[in-house]
Amino acid sequence: MRVEPAASLVGHLVVPGDKSISHRAVLIGALAEGETHVHGFGRSGDTQATVDAVRALGAEVEDVSDNELVVHGVGLRGLRAGEIDCRNAGTLMRLLTGVLAGQDGEFTLLGDESLTPRPMERVATPLRRMGADVETTDGHAPLVVRGSGALHGIEVEPEVASAQVKSAILLAALNADAPTTVVERIPTRDHTELMLDAAGVRLRRNATSVTLEPAGALRLDEVVVPGDFSSAAPLFVAAALVPGSDLTIHDLGVNQRRTGLLDVLERMGARVAVFERRRIGGEPVASVQVQPGELVATEIGASEVPGLVDELPLVALLASHARGETRVSGAGELRVKETDRIEAVTDGLRPLGARIRSRPDGWTVTGVPARLRGGRVDARGDHRIAMLGAIAGLGSIEGVAIEGADTAAISFPGFYELLDSVTRR
Ligand code: S3P
């Protein structure tokens, strides 16, 4: 796939439903009583893996349409033992491990060649402290979870700032014998907390911790999934980079634990407007408009990372167009995403003309306010790197050829078509 340079990006659009919330709607819907209607479901390679997983575990899921589902819950302990293929979906594997820890029976969780090497002890260790029987394969998938009817409530501070780890613990804690507290010094996305709260679970939250009381039963009824901020992000970055652009995305999830990129865009000199703010089912939603500006370098450290973790590759691209030296640090987690995103970004952007260096936990980028030359980017099987290559192409002189472009469908089927619909050449 080749993405040619853009003259500008102009228009109003919506993006598919949030991937994190879609995974949670299906998993929590499966644990609930009765039916959960999911509107705005973001169907993608990853979320389809979750639908298939809960079906294999005995929960019926009706496909009403591409973006609408009905999940028939089996209750908090009603899932059926089996072997589950989580494919490329780290969120599925980690959250499901927590879900299964309190079920009866033996479950095996498999992943594809990208998911299998990713670290899983980070969920297994706290779950074992709760009394769960979770076996990893040298710290990785395949995982074997032998359900235990006797999980204990614990207080725990996970070893990494990770919403996936926090969520796995909270989902296991639904079936524990006493309250569980998860401490996080750097806040991570809280979609699990918001959805469990909507399902009737008693949660106490403060700035650095969440305490969950074991639940008798969940009742979700309906989930309306807002547009995925992480899918909007490549479009926003393109609009910020390409002069003359003016892009507005409506019905977008703007949970403040997800929108760190908007702060960075503003700091770097792009124009950002957030309007039509409202709440849908506990999640903040709005319209967001981005226009270009004279971009300048910035600094990003560990405390900001969880709020834009999946957008950091795009920040490296922005930085290569921004006057001065940008440093991203405290982002070592990027090395254990779908691929080593620190190296994938450096190896992807440097041949296009970017002055970028990897460091163990981030990058140093020396930017100039000019288009990159262009060339070729290898997605390395990682959807976020494929989309990065496309945006780099729009802002380049010669365009960018993306190797493995199809992998964008892991989170955003239809990405290239949507991008094309707002691109003027
Ligand atoms: C996710 C959390 C993040 C993010 C991932 C989705 C989630 O991972 O990178 O794409 O849905 O909870 P970590 O929380 O492990 O950093």
CSV table of C-alpha atoms and ligand atoms in Angstrom, one decimal:
chain,number,residue,atom,x,y,z
A,1,MET,CA,0.0,0.0,0.0
A,2,ARG,CA,1.3,3.5,-0.9
A,3,VAL,CA,0.1,6.7,0.8
A,4,GLU,CA,0.8,9.8,-1.3
A,5,PRO,CA,1.4,13.3,0.1
A,6,ALA,CA,-1.6,15.3,1.1
A,7,ALA,CA,-2.3,18.9,0.3
A,8,SER,CA,-4.6,19.0,3.3
A,9,LEU,CA,-7.1,17.0,5.4
A,10,VAL,CA,-10.5,18.6,5.6
A,11,GLY,CA,-13.8,17.3,6.9
A,12,HIS,CA,-16.1,16.0,9.6
A,13,LEU,CA,-16.1,12.3,10.5
A,14,VAL,CA,-16.7,9.6,13.1
A,15,VAL,CA,-14.4,6.7,13.9
A,16,PRO,CA,-15.3,3.2,15.0
A,17,GLY,CA,-16.1,2.3,18.6
A,18,ASP,CA,-13.4,2.3,21.2
A,19,LYS,CA,-11.4,-0.9,21.3
A,20,SER,CA,-10.8,-1.0,25.0
A,21,ILE,CA,-14.5,-0.3,25.8
A,22,SER,CA,-15.6,-2.9,23.2
A,23,HIS,CA,-13.5,-5.6,24.8
A,24,ARG,CA,-14.8,-4.8,28.2
A,25,ALA,CA,-18.5,-4.7,27.1
A,26,VAL,CA,-18.2,-8.2,25.8
A,27,LEU,CA,-16.3,-9.6,28.7
A,28,ILE,CA,-18.3,-7.9,31.4
A,29,GLY,CA,-21.5,-8.6,29.4
A,30,ALA,CA,-20.7,-12.3,29.5
A,31,LEU,CA,-20.3,-12.2,33.3
A,32,ALA,CA,-23.6,-10.3,33.7
A,33,GLU,CA,-27.1,-11.5,34.3
A,34,GLY,CA,-29.4,-11.3,31.2
A,35,GLU,CA,-28.8,-9.4,28.0
A,36,THR,CA,-26.3,-6.6,27.4
A,37,HIS,CA,-27.0,-4.6,24.2
A,38,VAL,CA,-23.8,-3.1,22.9
A,39,HIS,CA,-24.2,-0.1,20.5
A,40,GLY,CA,-21.3,1.3,18.6
A,41,PHE,CA,-19.2,-1.8,19.0
A,42,GLY,CA,-15.8,-1.3,17.4
A,43,ARG,CA,-15.5,-4.5,15.4
A,44,SER,CA,-11.9,-5.2,14.5
A,45,GLY,CA,-9.5,-8.1,14.5
A,46,ASP,CA,-8.9,-7.7,18.3
A,47,THR,CA,-12.5,-7.3,19.4
A,48,GLN,CA,-13.7,-10.1,17.2
A,49,ALA,CA,-11.2,-12.3,19.1
A,50,THR,CA,-13.0,-11.3,22.3
A,51,VAL,CA,-16.4,-12.2,20.9
A,52,ASP,CA,-15.1,-15.5,19.7
A,53,ALA,CA,-13.5,-16.1,23.1
A,54,VAL,CA,-16.7,-15.6,25.1
A,55,ARG,CA,-18.6,-17.7,22.6
A,56,ALA,CA,-16.1,-20.5,23.2
A,57,LEU,CA,-16.6,-20.1,26.9
A,58,GLY,CA,-20.3,-20.7,26.6
A,59,ALA,CA,-21.8,-17.1,26.4
A,60,GLU,CA,-24.0,-16.5,23.4
A,61,VAL,CA,-23.3,-13.3,21.4
A,62,GLU,CA,-25.8,-12.2,18.7
A,63,ASP,CA,-24.5,-10.1,15.9
A,64,VAL,CA,-27.3,-7.6,15.3
A,65,SER,CA,-25.2,-5.7,12.8
A,66,ASP,CA,-21.5,-4.9,12.3
A,67,ASN,CA,-21.5,-2.5,15.2
A,68,GLU,CA,-24.3,-3.8,17.4
A,69,LEU,CA,-24.2,-6.9,19.6
A,70,VAL,CA,-26.3,-8.6,22.2
A,71,VAL,CA,-24.3,-10.6,24.8
A,72,HIS,CA,-26.2,-13.2,26.8
A,73,GLY,CA,-24.6,-13.3,30.2
A,74,VAL,CA,-23.9,-16.5,32.0
A,75,GLY,CA,-23.3,-14.9,35.4
A,76,LEU,CA,-20.2,-14.3,37.5
A,77,ARG,CA,-19.2,-18.0,37.6
A,78,GLY,CA,-20.9,-19.5,34.6
A,79,LEU,CA,-18.2,-19.7,32.0
A,80,ARG,CA,-17.3,-23.2,30.6
A,81,ALA,CA,-13.8,-24.6,30.5
A,82,GLY,CA,-11.8,-24.7,27.2
A,83,GLU,CA,-9.0,-23.5,25.1
A,84,ILE,CA,-9.1,-19.9,23.9
A,85,ASP,CA,-7.1,-18.3,21.1
A,86,CYS,CA,-6.5,-14.7,22.0
A,87,ARG,CA,-4.8,-14.1,18.6
A,88,ASN,CA,-3.1,-10.7,18.6
A,89,ALA,CA,-5.1,-9.2,21.5
A,90,GLY,CA,-3.1,-8.5,24.6
A,91,THR,CA,-6.1,-6.8,26.3
A,92,LEU,CA,-8.1,-10.0,25.8
A,93,MET,CA,-5.5,-12.3,27.2
A,94,ARG,CA,-4.7,-10.2,30.3
A,95,LEU,CA,-8.3,-9.3,31.2
A,96,LEU,CA,-9.6,-12.8,30.5
A,97,THR,CA,-6.9,-14.3,32.8
A,98,GLY,CA,-8.5,-12.2,35.6
A,99,VAL,CA,-12.0,-13.2,34.6
A,100,LEU,CA,-11.1,-16.9,34.5
A,101,ALA,CA,-9.2,-17.0,37.8
A,102,GLY,CA,-12.5,-17.3,39.8
A,103,GLN,CA,-14.3,-19.7,37.4
A,104,ASP,CA,-14.5,-23.5,37.8
A,105,GLY,CA,-12.4,-25.7,35.4
A,106,GLU,CA,-9.2,-25.5,33.4
A,107,PHE,CA,-8.6,-22.9,30.7
A,108,THR,CA,-5.7,-22.6,28.2
A,109,LEU,CA,-5.0,-19.2,26.6
A,110,LEU,CA,-3.0,-19.1,23.4
A,111,GLY,CA,-1.8,-16.1,21.3
A,112,ASP,CA,-0.3,-15.5,17.9
A,113,GLU,CA,3.4,-15.0,17.2
A,114,SER,CA,3.2,-11.3,18.4
A,115,LEU,CA,1.2,-11.9,21.6
A,116,THR,CA,3.1,-15.1,22.7
A,117,PRO,CA,6.4,-13.4,23.6
A,118,ARG,CA,4.6,-10.5,25.5
A,119,PRO,CA,5.0,-10.5,29.3
A,120,MET,CA,2.2,-12.2,31.3
A,121,GLU,CA,3.8,-12.6,34.8
A,122,ARG,CA,2.6,-9.1,35.4
A,123,VAL,CA,-1.0,-10.4,35.6
A,124,ALA,CA,-0.2,-13.9,36.9
A,125,THR,CA,1.8,-12.7,40.0
A,126,PRO,CA,-1.0,-10.6,41.6
A,127,LEU,CA,-3.6,-13.1,40.7
A,128,ARG,CA,-1.6,-15.9,42.4
A,129,ARG,CA,-1.5,-13.6,45.5
A,130,MET,CA,-5.3,-13.7,45.4
A,131,GLY,CA,-5.1,-17.5,45.5
A,132,ALA,CA,-5.5,-18.1,41.7
A,133,ASP,CA,-3.8,-21.0,39.9
A,134,VAL,CA,-2.2,-19.3,36.8
A,135,GLU,CA,0.7,-21.0,35.0
A,136,THR,CA,2.7,-19.1,32.4
A,137,THR,CA,5.2,-20.6,29.9
A,138,ASP,CA,8.4,-18.9,31.1
A,139,GLY,CA,6.4,-15.7,31.8
A,140,HIS,CA,4.5,-15.9,28.5
A,141,ALA,CA,1.6,-17.5,26.7
A,142,PRO,CA,0.3,-20.2,26.6
A,143,LEU,CA,-1.3,-19.6,30.0
A,144,VAL,CA,-3.1,-22.3,31.9
A,145,VAL,CA,-5.7,-20.9,34.4
A,146,ARG,CA,-7.2,-23.5,36.8
A,147,GLY,CA,-10.2,-21.8,38.3
A,148,SER,CA,-10.4,-21.5,42.0
A,149,GLY,CA,-13.6,-21.0,43.9
A,150,ALA,CA,-11.6,-19.3,46.8
A,151,LEU,CA,-10.0,-16.1,45.7
A,152,HIS,CA,-9.0,-13.6,48.4
A,153,GLY,CA,-9.2,-9.9,48.5
A,154,ILE,CA,-5.8,-8.2,48.5
A,155,GLU,CA,-4.1,-4.8,48.3
A,156,VAL,CA,-1.7,-4.6,45.5
A,157,GLU,CA,0.4,-2.1,43.6
A,158,PRO,CA,1.2,-3.6,40.1
A,159,GLU,CA,4.8,-3.5,39.0
A,160,VAL,CA,3.9,-1.5,35.9
A,161,ALA,CA,1.4,1.3,35.2
A,162,SER,CA,-0.9,-0.8,33.1
A,163,ALA,CA,-4.7,-0.6,32.8
A,164,GLN,CA,-4.7,-4.2,31.6
A,165,VAL,CA,-3.1,-5.5,34.8
A,166,LYS,CA,-5.3,-3.3,36.9
A,167,SER,CA,-8.4,-4.6,35.0
A,168,ALA,CA,-7.4,-8.3,35.4
A,169,ILE,CA,-7.1,-7.9,39.1
A,170,LEU,CA,-10.5,-6.0,39.4
A,171,LEU,CA,-12.2,-8.6,37.3
A,172,ALA,CA,-10.8,-11.4,39.4
A,173,ALA,CA,-11.8,-9.5,42.6
A,174,LEU,CA,-15.5,-9.7,41.6
A,175,ASN,CA,-15.3,-13.3,42.7
A,176,ALA,CA,-13.1,-12.8,45.8
A,177,ASP,CA,-14.1,-13.2,49.5
A,178,ALA,CA,-13.2,-9.6,50.6
A,179,PRO,CA,-12.5,-6.2,49.0
A,180,THR,CA,-9.5,-5.7,46.7
A,181,THR,CA,-7.5,-2.5,46.4
A,182,VAL,CA,-5.3,-1.7,43.4
A,183,VAL,CA,-2.9,1.2,44.0
A,184,GLU,CA,-1.6,3.1,41.0
A,185,ARG,CA,0.7,6.1,41.4
A,186,ILE,CA,0.3,7.0,37.8
A,187,PRO,CA,-3.3,6.8,36.7
A,188,THR,CA,-4.1,4.5,33.8
A,189,ARG,CA,-7.3,4.3,31.7
A,190,ASP,CA,-10.4,3.6,33.9
A,191,HIS,CA,-12.9,2.0,31.5
A,192,THR,CA,-13.2,-1.1,33.6
A,193,GLU,CA,-14.0,0.9,36.7
A,194,LEU,CA,-16.6,3.0,34.9
A,195,MET,CA,-18.3,-0.1,33.3
A,196,LEU,CA,-18.3,-2.1,36.5
A,197,ASP,CA,-19.8,0.9,38.3
A,198,ALA,CA,-22.5,1.0,35.6
A,199,ALA,CA,-23.1,-2.7,36.2
A,200,GLY,CA,-23.8,-2.1,39.9
A,201,VAL,CA,-20.5,-3.0,41.5
A,202,ARG,CA,-19.4,-1.1,44.6
A,203,LEU,CA,-16.2,0.8,43.9
A,204,ARG,CA,-14.4,3.4,46.0
A,205,ARG,CA,-11.9,5.5,44.0
A,206,ASN,CA,-9.4,8.2,44.8
A,207,ALA,CA,-6.5,9.7,42.9
A,208,THR,CA,-4.1,6.8,43.5
A,209,SER,CA,-6.3,3.7,44.2
A,210,VAL,CA,-9.5,1.8,43.5
A,211,THR,CA,-11.2,-0.6,45.9
A,212,LEU,CA,-13.7,-3.0,44.7
A,213,GLU,CA,-16.2,-5.0,46.8
A,214,PRO,CA,-16.9,-8.5,45.6
A,215,ALA,CA,-20.2,-8.6,43.6
A,216,GLY,CA,-23.3,-10.7,44.0
A,217,ALA,CA,-24.3,-10.2,40.4
A,218,LEU,CA,-23.7,-7.7,37.5
A,219,ARG,CA,-26.4,-6.1,35.4
A,220,LEU,CA,-25.2,-4.0,32.5
A,221,ASP,CA,-28.3,-3.9,30.1
A,222,GLU,CA,-26.8,-1.4,27.6
A,223,VAL,CA,-23.4,-0.1,26.6
A,224,VAL,CA,-23.0,2.8,24.1
A,225,VAL,CA,-19.4,2.7,22.9
A,226,PRO,CA,-17.9,6.1,21.9
A,227,GLY,CA,-15.5,6.6,19.1
A,228,ASP,CA,-12.0,5.3,19.7
A,229,PHE,CA,-9.6,8.2,20.6
A,230,SER,CA,-6.7,6.0,19.6
A,231,SER,CA,-8.2,5.5,16.1
A,232,ALA,CA,-8.8,9.3,15.8
A,233,ALA,CA,-5.2,10.0,16.9
A,234,PRO,CA,-3.6,9.3,13.5
A,235,LEU,CA,-6.1,11.6,11.8
A,236,PHE,CA,-5.5,14.4,14.3
A,237,VAL,CA,-1.8,14.1,13.9
A,238,ALA,CA,-2.1,14.3,10.1
A,239,ALA,CA,-4.3,17.4,10.5
A,240,ALA,CA,-1.7,19.0,12.8
A,241,LEU,CA,1.1,18.3,10.3
A,242,VAL,CA,-0.4,19.2,7.0
A,243,PRO,CA,-0.8,22.9,6.4
A,244,GLY,CA,-4.4,24.1,5.6
A,245,SER,CA,-6.0,21.1,7.3
A,246,ASP,CA,-9.2,21.3,9.4
A,247,LEU,CA,-10.5,18.1,10.8
A,248,THR,CA,-13.3,17.5,13.3
A,249,ILE,CA,-14.2,14.1,14.7
A,250,HIS,CA,-17.6,13.7,16.4
A,251,ASP,CA,-18.9,11.3,19.1
A,252,LEU,CA,-15.4,10.7,20.2
A,253,GLY,CA,-14.4,9.2,23.6
A,254,VAL,CA,-12.5,11.9,25.5
A,255,ASN,CA,-11.9,10.1,28.8
A,256,GLN,CA,-9.2,12.3,30.2
A,257,ARG,CA,-7.0,9.2,30.9
A,258,ARG,CA,-6.9,8.7,27.2
A,259,THR,CA,-6.5,12.2,25.7
A,260,GLY,CA,-2.9,13.0,26.6
A,261,LEU,CA,-2.2,13.5,22.9
A,262,LEU,CA,-4.5,16.6,22.8
A,263,ASP,CA,-2.4,18.2,25.6
A,264,VAL,CA,0.8,17.4,23.6
A,265,LEU,CA,-0.7,18.7,20.3
A,266,GLU,CA,-1.6,22.0,22.0
A,267,ARG,CA,1.8,22.3,23.7
A,268,MET,CA,3.5,21.7,20.4
A,269,GLY,CA,1.5,24.5,18.7
A,270,ALA,CA,-1.4,22.8,16.9
A,271,ARG,CA,-4.9,24.2,17.4
A,272,VAL,CA,-7.3,22.0,19.3
A,273,ALA,CA,-11.0,22.6,20.2
A,274,VAL,CA,-13.1,20.3,22.2
A,275,PHE,CA,-16.9,20.9,22.2
A,276,GLU,CA,-20.3,19.3,22.5
A,277,ARG,CA,-19.0,17.6,25.7
A,278,ARG,CA,-21.4,15.1,27.3
A,279,ARG,CA,-21.4,11.8,29.2
A,280,ILE,CA,-22.7,8.5,27.8
A,281,GLY,CA,-22.9,5.6,30.2
A,282,GLY,CA,-20.3,7.2,32.5
A,283,GLU,CA,-17.8,7.8,29.6
A,284,PRO,CA,-17.0,11.4,28.5
A,285,VAL,CA,-17.8,12.1,24.8
A,286,ALA,CA,-17.2,15.2,22.7
A,287,SER,CA,-16.4,16.6,19.2
A,288,VAL,CA,-12.7,17.4,18.7
A,289,GLN,CA,-11.4,19.8,16.0
A,290,VAL,CA,-7.6,19.9,15.1
A,291,GLN,CA,-5.9,22.4,12.9
A,292,PRO,CA,-2.2,22.9,12.2
A,293,GLY,CA,0.1,25.4,13.8
A,294,GLU,CA,3.9,26.1,13.9
A,295,LEU,CA,5.1,23.0,15.7
A,296,VAL,CA,7.7,23.2,18.4
A,297,ALA,CA,9.5,20.5,20.4
A,298,THR,CA,8.3,19.2,23.8
A,299,GLU,CA,9.2,16.9,26.7
A,300,ILE,CA,7.2,13.8,27.7
A,301,GLY,CA,8.0,11.9,30.9
A,302,ALA,CA,6.7,8.8,32.7
A,303,SER,CA,3.7,10.5,34.4
A,304,GLU,CA,2.2,11.4,31.0
A,305,VAL,CA,2.9,8.0,29.3
A,306,PRO,CA,-0.3,6.0,30.2
A,307,GLY,CA,-2.5,8.8,28.9
A,308,LEU,CA,-1.1,8.5,25.4
A,309,VAL,CA,0.7,5.2,25.4
A,310,ASP,CA,-0.7,4.0,22.1
A,311,GLU,CA,-0.2,7.5,20.5
A,312,LEU,CA,3.6,7.8,21.3
A,313,PRO,CA,4.7,6.6,17.9
A,314,LEU,CA,2.6,9.4,16.4
A,315,VAL,CA,4.2,11.9,18.8
A,316,ALA,CA,7.6,10.8,17.4
A,317,LEU,CA,6.4,11.7,13.9
A,318,LEU,CA,5.0,15.1,15.1
A,319,ALA,CA,8.3,15.7,16.8
A,320,SER,CA,10.2,15.2,13.6
A,321,HIS,CA,8.2,18.1,12.1
A,322,ALA,CA,8.6,20.3,15.2
A,323,ARG,CA,11.4,22.8,15.6
A,324,GLY,CA,13.8,21.7,18.3
A,325,GLU,CA,14.7,18.6,20.3
A,326,THR,CA,11.8,16.5,21.7
A,327,ARG,CA,12.6,13.9,24.3
A,328,VAL,CA,10.2,11.1,25.2
A,329,SER,CA,11.2,9.1,28.3
A,330,GLY,CA,9.6,6.7,30.8
A,331,ALA,CA,8.1,4.8,27.9
A,332,GLY,CA,10.0,1.5,28.2
A,333,GLU,CA,6.6,-0.3,28.0
A,334,LEU,CA,6.6,0.4,24.3
A,335,ARG,CA,9.2,-2.3,23.9
A,336,VAL,CA,6.6,-4.9,24.9
A,337,LYS,CA,3.7,-3.9,22.8
A,338,GLU,CA,2.6,-5.7,19.6
A,339,THR,CA,6.2,-5.2,18.5
A,340,ASP,CA,9.2,-3.3,20.1
A,341,ARG,CA,7.6,0.1,19.2
A,342,ILE,CA,10.7,2.1,20.2
A,343,GLU,CA,12.8,0.4,17.5
A,344,ALA,CA,10.0,0.0,15.0
A,345,VAL,CA,9.4,3.8,15.1
A,346,THR,CA,13.1,4.7,14.8
A,347,ASP,CA,13.7,2.2,12.0
A,348,GLY,CA,10.5,3.3,10.3
A,349,LEU,CA,11.0,7.1,10.5
A,350,ARG,CA,14.7,7.5,10.1
A,351,PRO,CA,14.9,6.3,6.4
A,352,LEU,CA,12.1,8.8,5.6
A,353,GLY,CA,14.4,11.6,6.7
A,354,ALA,CA,13.6,11.9,10.4
A,355,ARG,CA,16.4,12.7,12.9
A,356,ILE,CA,15.4,10.2,15.6
A,357,ARG,CA,17.4,8.2,18.1
A,358,SER,CA,16.1,5.4,20.3
A,359,ARG,CA,16.9,5.4,24.0
A,360,PRO,CA,16.1,2.5,26.4
A,361,ASP,CA,12.8,4.2,27.4
A,362,GLY,CA,11.9,6.5,24.5
A,363,TRP,CA,13.4,8.7,21.8
A,364,THR,CA,15.3,11.9,21.1
A,365,VAL,CA,14.0,13.6,18.0
A,366,THR,CA,15.5,16.7,16.4
A,367,GLY,CA,12.7,18.2,14.3
A,368,VAL,CA,12.6,20.7,11.5
A,369,PRO,CA,9.5,22.4,10.2
A,370,ALA,CA,9.5,20.7,6.8
A,371,ARG,CA,8.1,17.6,5.1
A,372,LEU,CA,10.0,14.3,5.5
A,373,ARG,CA,11.3,12.9,2.2
A,374,GLY,CA,9.3,9.7,2.2
A,375,GLY,CA,10.2,6.1,1.4
A,376,ARG,CA,9.1,2.8,2.9
A,377,VAL,CA,7.9,1.7,6.4
A,378,ASP,CA,7.6,-1.9,7.6
A,379,ALA,CA,4.6,-2.3,9.9
A,380,ARG,CA,6.2,-5.3,11.5
A,381,GLY,CA,2.8,-6.8,12.0
A,382,ASP,CA,1.8,-3.9,14.3
A,383,HIS,CA,-1.4,-2.0,13.5
A,384,ARG,CA,-0.1,1.3,15.1
A,385,ILE,CA,3.1,1.2,13.1
A,386,ALA,CA,1.1,0.7,9.8
A,387,MET,CA,-1.0,3.7,10.6
A,388,LEU,CA,2.1,5.7,11.6
A,389,GLY,CA,3.5,4.9,8.1
A,390,ALA,CA,0.3,6.2,6.5
A,391,ILE,CA,0.4,9.5,8.3
A,392,ALA,CA,4.1,9.9,7.6
A,393,GLY,CA,3.2,9.5,3.9
A,394,LEU,CA,0.6,12.2,4.0
A,395,GLY,CA,3.1,14.7,5.4
A,396,SER,CA,5.9,13.7,3.1
A,397,ILE,CA,7.3,14.9,-0.2
A,398,GLU,CA,7.4,11.6,-2.1
A,399,GLY,CA,4.8,9.4,-0.2
A,400,VAL,CA,5.4,6.3,1.8
A,401,ALA,CA,4.9,2.6,0.9
A,402,ILE,CA,3.7,0.6,3.9
A,403,GLU,CA,4.7,-3.0,4.1
A,404,GLY,CA,2.1,-5.1,5.9
A,405,ALA,CA,-0.5,-2.3,5.7
A,406,ASP,CA,-3.4,-4.7,6.3
A,407,THR,CA,-2.5,-5.1,9.9
A,408,ALA,CA,-4.3,-1.8,10.6
A,409,ALA,CA,-7.5,-3.9,10.7
A,410,ILE,CA,-6.4,-5.3,14.1
A,411,SER,CA,-7.8,-2.1,15.6
A,412,PHE,CA,-9.2,-0.1,12.7
A,413,PRO,CA,-10.7,-1.8,9.6
A,414,GLY,CA,-11.5,0.9,7.0
A,415,PHE,CA,-8.7,3.1,8.2
A,416,TYR,CA,-7.2,3.8,4.8
A,417,GLU,CA,-10.6,4.5,3.2
A,418,LEU,CA,-11.6,6.9,5.9
A,419,LEU,CA,-8.3,8.7,5.6
A,420,ASP,CA,-8.7,9.0,1.9
A,421,SER,CA,-12.2,10.4,2.3
A,422,VAL,CA,-10.8,13.5,4.1
A,423,THR,CA,-7.5,13.9,2.2
A,424,ARG,CA,-7.2,16.5,-0.6
A,425,ARG,CA,-4.3,16.1,-3.0
B,1,S3P,C1,-5.3,-1.2,27.0
B,1,S3P,C2,-4.3,-0.7,27.8
B,1,S3P,C3,-3.0,-0.3,27.3
B,1,S3P,C4,-2.9,-0.1,25.8
B,1,S3P,C5,-3.7,-1.2,25.1
B,1,S3P,C6,-5.1,-1.3,25.6
B,1,S3P,C7,-6.6,-1.5,27.7
B,1,S3P,O1,-2.1,-1.3,27.7
B,1,S3P,O2,-1.6,0.0,25.4
B,1,S3P,O3,-3.7,-0.9,23.7
B,1,S3P,O4,-7.6,-1.7,26.9
B,1,S3P,O5,-6.6,-1.7,28.9
B,1,S3P,P1,-1.3,-1.3,29.1
B,1,S3P,O6,-2.4,-0.9,30.1
B,1,S3P,O7,-0.8,-2.6,29.4
B,1,S3P,O8,-0.2,-0.2,29.0
